[in-house]
Short mmCIF file of C-alpha atoms in Angstrom, two decimals:
data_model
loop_
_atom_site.label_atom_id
_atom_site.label_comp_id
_atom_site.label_asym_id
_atom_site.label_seq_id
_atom_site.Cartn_x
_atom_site.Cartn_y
_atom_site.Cartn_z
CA UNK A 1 -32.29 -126.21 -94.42
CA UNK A 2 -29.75 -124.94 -97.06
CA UNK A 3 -31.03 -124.86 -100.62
CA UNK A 4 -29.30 -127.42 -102.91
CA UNK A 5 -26.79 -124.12 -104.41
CA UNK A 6 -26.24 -123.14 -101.07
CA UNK A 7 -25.03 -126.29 -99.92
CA UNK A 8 -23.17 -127.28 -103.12
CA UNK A 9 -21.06 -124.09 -102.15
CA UNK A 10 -20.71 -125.01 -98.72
CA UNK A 11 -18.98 -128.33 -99.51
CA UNK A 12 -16.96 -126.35 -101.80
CA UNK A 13 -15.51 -124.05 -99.26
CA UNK A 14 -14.92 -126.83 -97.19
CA UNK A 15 -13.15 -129.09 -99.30
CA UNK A 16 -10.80 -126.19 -99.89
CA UNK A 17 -10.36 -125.58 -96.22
CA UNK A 18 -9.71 -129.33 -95.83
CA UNK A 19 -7.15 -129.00 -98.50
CA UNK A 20 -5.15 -126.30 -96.30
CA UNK A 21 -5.67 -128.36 -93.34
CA UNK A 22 -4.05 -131.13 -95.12
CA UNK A 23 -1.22 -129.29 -95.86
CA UNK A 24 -0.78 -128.16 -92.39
CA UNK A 25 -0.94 -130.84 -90.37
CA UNK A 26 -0.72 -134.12 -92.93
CA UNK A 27 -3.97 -136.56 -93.96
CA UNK A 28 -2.84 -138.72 -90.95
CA UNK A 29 -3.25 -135.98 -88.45
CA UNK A 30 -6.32 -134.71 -90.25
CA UNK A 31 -9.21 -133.79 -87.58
CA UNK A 32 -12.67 -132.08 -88.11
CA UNK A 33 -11.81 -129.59 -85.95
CA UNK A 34 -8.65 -128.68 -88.06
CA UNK A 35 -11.37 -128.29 -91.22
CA UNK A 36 -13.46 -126.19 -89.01
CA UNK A 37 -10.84 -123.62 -88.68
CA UNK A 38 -9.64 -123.16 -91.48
CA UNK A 39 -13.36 -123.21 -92.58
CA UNK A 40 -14.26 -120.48 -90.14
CA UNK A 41 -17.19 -122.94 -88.52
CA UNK A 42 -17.81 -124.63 -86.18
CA UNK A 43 -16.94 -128.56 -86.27
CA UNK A 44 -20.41 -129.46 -85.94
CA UNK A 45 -21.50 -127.76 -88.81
CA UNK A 46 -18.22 -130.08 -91.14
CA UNK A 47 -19.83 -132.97 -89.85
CA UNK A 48 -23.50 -131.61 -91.04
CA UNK A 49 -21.88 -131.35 -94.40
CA UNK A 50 -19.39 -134.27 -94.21
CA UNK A 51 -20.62 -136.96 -91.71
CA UNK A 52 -18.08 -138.62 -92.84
CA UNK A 53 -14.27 -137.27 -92.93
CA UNK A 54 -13.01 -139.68 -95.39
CA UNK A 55 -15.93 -138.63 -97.84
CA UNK A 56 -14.52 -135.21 -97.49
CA UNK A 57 -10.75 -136.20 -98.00
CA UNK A 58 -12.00 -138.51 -101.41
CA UNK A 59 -13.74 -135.05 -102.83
CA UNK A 60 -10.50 -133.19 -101.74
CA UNK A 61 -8.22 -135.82 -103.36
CA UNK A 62 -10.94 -135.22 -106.43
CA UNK A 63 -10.39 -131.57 -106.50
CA UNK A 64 -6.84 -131.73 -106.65
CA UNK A 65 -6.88 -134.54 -109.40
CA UNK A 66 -9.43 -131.96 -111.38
CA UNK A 67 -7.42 -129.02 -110.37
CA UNK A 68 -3.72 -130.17 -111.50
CA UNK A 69 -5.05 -132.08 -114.82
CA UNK A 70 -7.16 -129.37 -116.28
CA UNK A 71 -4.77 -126.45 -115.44
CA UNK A 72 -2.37 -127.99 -117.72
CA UNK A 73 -4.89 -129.48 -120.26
CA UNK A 74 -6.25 -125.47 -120.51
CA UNK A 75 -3.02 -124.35 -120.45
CA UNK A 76 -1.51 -125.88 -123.73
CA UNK A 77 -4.60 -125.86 -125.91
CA UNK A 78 -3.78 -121.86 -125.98
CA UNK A 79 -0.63 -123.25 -127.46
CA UNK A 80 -0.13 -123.74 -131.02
CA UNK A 81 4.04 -125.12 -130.95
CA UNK A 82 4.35 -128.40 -130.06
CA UNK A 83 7.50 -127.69 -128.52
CA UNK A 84 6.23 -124.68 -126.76
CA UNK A 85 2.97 -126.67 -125.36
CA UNK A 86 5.53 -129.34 -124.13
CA UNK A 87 7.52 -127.12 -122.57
CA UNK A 88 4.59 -125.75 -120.69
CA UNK A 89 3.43 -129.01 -119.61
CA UNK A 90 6.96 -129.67 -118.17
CA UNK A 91 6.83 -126.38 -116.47
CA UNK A 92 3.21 -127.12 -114.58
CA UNK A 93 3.80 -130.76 -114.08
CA UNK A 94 6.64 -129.99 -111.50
CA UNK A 95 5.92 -127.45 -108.04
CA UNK A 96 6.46 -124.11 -108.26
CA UNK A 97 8.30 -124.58 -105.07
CA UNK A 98 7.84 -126.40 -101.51
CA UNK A 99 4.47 -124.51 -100.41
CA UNK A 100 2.83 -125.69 -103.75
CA UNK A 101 -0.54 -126.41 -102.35
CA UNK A 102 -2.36 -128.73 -104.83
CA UNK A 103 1.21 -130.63 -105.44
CA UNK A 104 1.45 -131.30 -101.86
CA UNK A 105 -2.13 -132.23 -101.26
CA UNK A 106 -1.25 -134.90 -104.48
CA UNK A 107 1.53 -136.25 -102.58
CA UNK A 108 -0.20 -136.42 -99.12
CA UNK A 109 -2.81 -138.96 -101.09
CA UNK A 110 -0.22 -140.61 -103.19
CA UNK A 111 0.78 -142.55 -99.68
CA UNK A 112 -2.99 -143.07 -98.57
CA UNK A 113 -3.43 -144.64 -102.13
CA UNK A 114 -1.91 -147.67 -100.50
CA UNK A 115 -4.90 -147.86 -97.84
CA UNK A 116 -7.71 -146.90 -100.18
CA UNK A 117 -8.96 -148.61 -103.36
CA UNK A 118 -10.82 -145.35 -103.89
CA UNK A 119 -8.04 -143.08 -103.20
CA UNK A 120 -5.63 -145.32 -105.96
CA UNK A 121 -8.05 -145.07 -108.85
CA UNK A 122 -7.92 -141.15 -108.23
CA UNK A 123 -4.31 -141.43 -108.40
CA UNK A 124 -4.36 -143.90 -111.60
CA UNK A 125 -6.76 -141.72 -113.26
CA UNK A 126 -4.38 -138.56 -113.14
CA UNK A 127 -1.55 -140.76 -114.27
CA UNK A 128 -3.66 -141.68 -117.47
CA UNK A 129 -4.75 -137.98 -117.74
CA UNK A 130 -1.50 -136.94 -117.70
CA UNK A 131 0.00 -139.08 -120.05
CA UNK A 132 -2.53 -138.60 -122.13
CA UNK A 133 -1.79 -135.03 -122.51
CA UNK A 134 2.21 -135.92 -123.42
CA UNK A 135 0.85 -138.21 -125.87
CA UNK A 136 -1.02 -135.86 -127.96
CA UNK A 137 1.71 -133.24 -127.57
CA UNK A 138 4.03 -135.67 -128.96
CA UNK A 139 1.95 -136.85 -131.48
CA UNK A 140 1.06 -133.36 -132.44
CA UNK A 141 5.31 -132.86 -132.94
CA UNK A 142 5.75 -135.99 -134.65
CA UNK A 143 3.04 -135.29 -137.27
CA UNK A 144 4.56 -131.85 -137.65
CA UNK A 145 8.34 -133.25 -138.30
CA UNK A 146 9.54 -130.86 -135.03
CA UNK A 147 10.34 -133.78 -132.97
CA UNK A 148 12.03 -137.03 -133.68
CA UNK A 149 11.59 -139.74 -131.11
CA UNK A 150 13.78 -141.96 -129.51
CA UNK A 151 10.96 -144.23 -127.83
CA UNK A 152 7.35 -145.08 -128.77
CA UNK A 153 4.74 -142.02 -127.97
CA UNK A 154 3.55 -143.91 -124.78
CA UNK A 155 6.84 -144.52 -123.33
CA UNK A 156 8.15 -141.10 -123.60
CA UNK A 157 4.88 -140.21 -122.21
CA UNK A 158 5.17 -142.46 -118.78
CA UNK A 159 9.01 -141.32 -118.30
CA UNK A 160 7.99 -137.83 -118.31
CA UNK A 161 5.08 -138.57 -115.71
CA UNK A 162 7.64 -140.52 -113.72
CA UNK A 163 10.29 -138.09 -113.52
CA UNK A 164 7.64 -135.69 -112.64
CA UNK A 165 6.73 -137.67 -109.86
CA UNK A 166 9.92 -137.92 -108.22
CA UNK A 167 11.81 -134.59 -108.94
CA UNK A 168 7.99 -133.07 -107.14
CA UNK A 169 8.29 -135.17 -104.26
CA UNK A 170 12.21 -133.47 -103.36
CA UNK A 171 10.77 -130.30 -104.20
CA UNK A 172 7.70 -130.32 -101.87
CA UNK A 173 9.86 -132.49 -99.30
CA UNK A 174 11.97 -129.22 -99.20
CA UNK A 175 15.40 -130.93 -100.64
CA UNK A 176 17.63 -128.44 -100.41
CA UNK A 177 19.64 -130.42 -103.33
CA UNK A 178 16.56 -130.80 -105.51
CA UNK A 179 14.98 -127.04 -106.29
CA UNK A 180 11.82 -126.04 -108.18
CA UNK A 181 14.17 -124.59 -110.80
CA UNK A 182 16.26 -127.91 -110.70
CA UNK A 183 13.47 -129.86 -111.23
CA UNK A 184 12.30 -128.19 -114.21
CA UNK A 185 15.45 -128.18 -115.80
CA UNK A 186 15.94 -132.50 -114.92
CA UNK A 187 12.53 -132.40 -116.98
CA UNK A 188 12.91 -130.51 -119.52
CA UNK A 189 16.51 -132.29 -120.20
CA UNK A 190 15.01 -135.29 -120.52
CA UNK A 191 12.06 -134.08 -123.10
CA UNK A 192 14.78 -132.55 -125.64
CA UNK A 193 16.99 -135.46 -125.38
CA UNK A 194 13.79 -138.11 -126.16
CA UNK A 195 12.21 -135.55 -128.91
CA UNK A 196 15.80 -134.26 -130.41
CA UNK A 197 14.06 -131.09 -130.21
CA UNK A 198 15.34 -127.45 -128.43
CA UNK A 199 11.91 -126.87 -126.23
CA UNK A 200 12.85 -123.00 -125.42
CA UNK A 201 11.58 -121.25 -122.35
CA UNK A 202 7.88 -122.23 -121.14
CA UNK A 203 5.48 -119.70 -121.28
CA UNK A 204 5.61 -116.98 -119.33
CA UNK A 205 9.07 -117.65 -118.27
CA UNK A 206 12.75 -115.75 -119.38
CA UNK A 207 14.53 -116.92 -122.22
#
């Protein structure tokens, strides 16, 4: 038998081969055997670690909740600008393009949500993460007189998740009309008009 660290990384490496089978062939068509390949192992041994496949999608839906929320959380506490932190949080909370793997994995559970009463408090736990991080941002502005608001904190906050949501699903659905670059730029539009602030480039991209 595996020792306890042995297995913990086990589960690990599957849930990230799960999480490129998902993107490959959809949570509906998800199969052990799909895990297994991408896994490099045989389906028995998924099923030794997961005898359950819905216990593996729930820690994959987990991982991608963990994975989006803290790359953006890490991300702008580097930050000292208000407006630069909330243009980086625009920036990360829309793809990077169609083969965005953790936004697409996100999406592929957003539907399931309906099904799965543990799948939607994943999904409503993000939502209140990511608000949450607007809302300090914002706050952090307001206190420092660099943004002026048009809305309360927590509405501004929502919208922004909102948009988010729907620009990311044309941009993973591969809308030809709706681009990674055009996404961003819906975003960040709406940000300067509800702060009556200029957010410059994110971080780490051209001004």
């Amino acid at each position: 038998m595996a020792r306890p660290k042995d297995q913990a990384a086990r589960r690990r490496d599957l849930v990230d081969a799960a999480r490129r089978a998902i993107v490959e062939v959809g949570l509906s068509g998800l199969r052990v055997r799909d895990v297994a390949r991408h896994a490099g192992i045989s389906a028995g041994l998924v099923t030794y670690y997961f005898p359950d496949l819905s216990e593996l999608t729930l820690d994959v839906h987990a991982d991608a909740v963990q994975r989006f929320y803290l790359g953006r959380r890490q991300a702008v506490s580097v930050i000292d600008d208000p407006r630069a932190q909330l243009a980086e949080l625009a920036r990360r909370g829309v793809p990077d393009g169609p083969d965005d793997l953790t936004c697409r994995v996100l999406y592929e559970f957003h539907l399931h949500a309906t099904r799965s009463g543990a799948h939607a408090a994943l999904m409503t736990a993000l939502w209140e993460q990511e608000i949450s991080l607007y809302e300090l941002v914002l706050q952090r502005g307001v206190e420092r007189r660099v943004f002026a608001l048009r809305a309360p904190v927590r509405e501004v906050a929502e919208t922004a998740v909102a948009l988010e949501d729907a620009v990311g699903l044309h941009v993973v659905a591969r809308n030809g009309a709706m681009t990674a670059p055009a996404a961003l730029r819906l975003l960040t539009g709406l940000l300067e008009r509800e702060t009556s602030a200029h957010l410059g480039a994110p971080v780490g991209e051209p001004a």
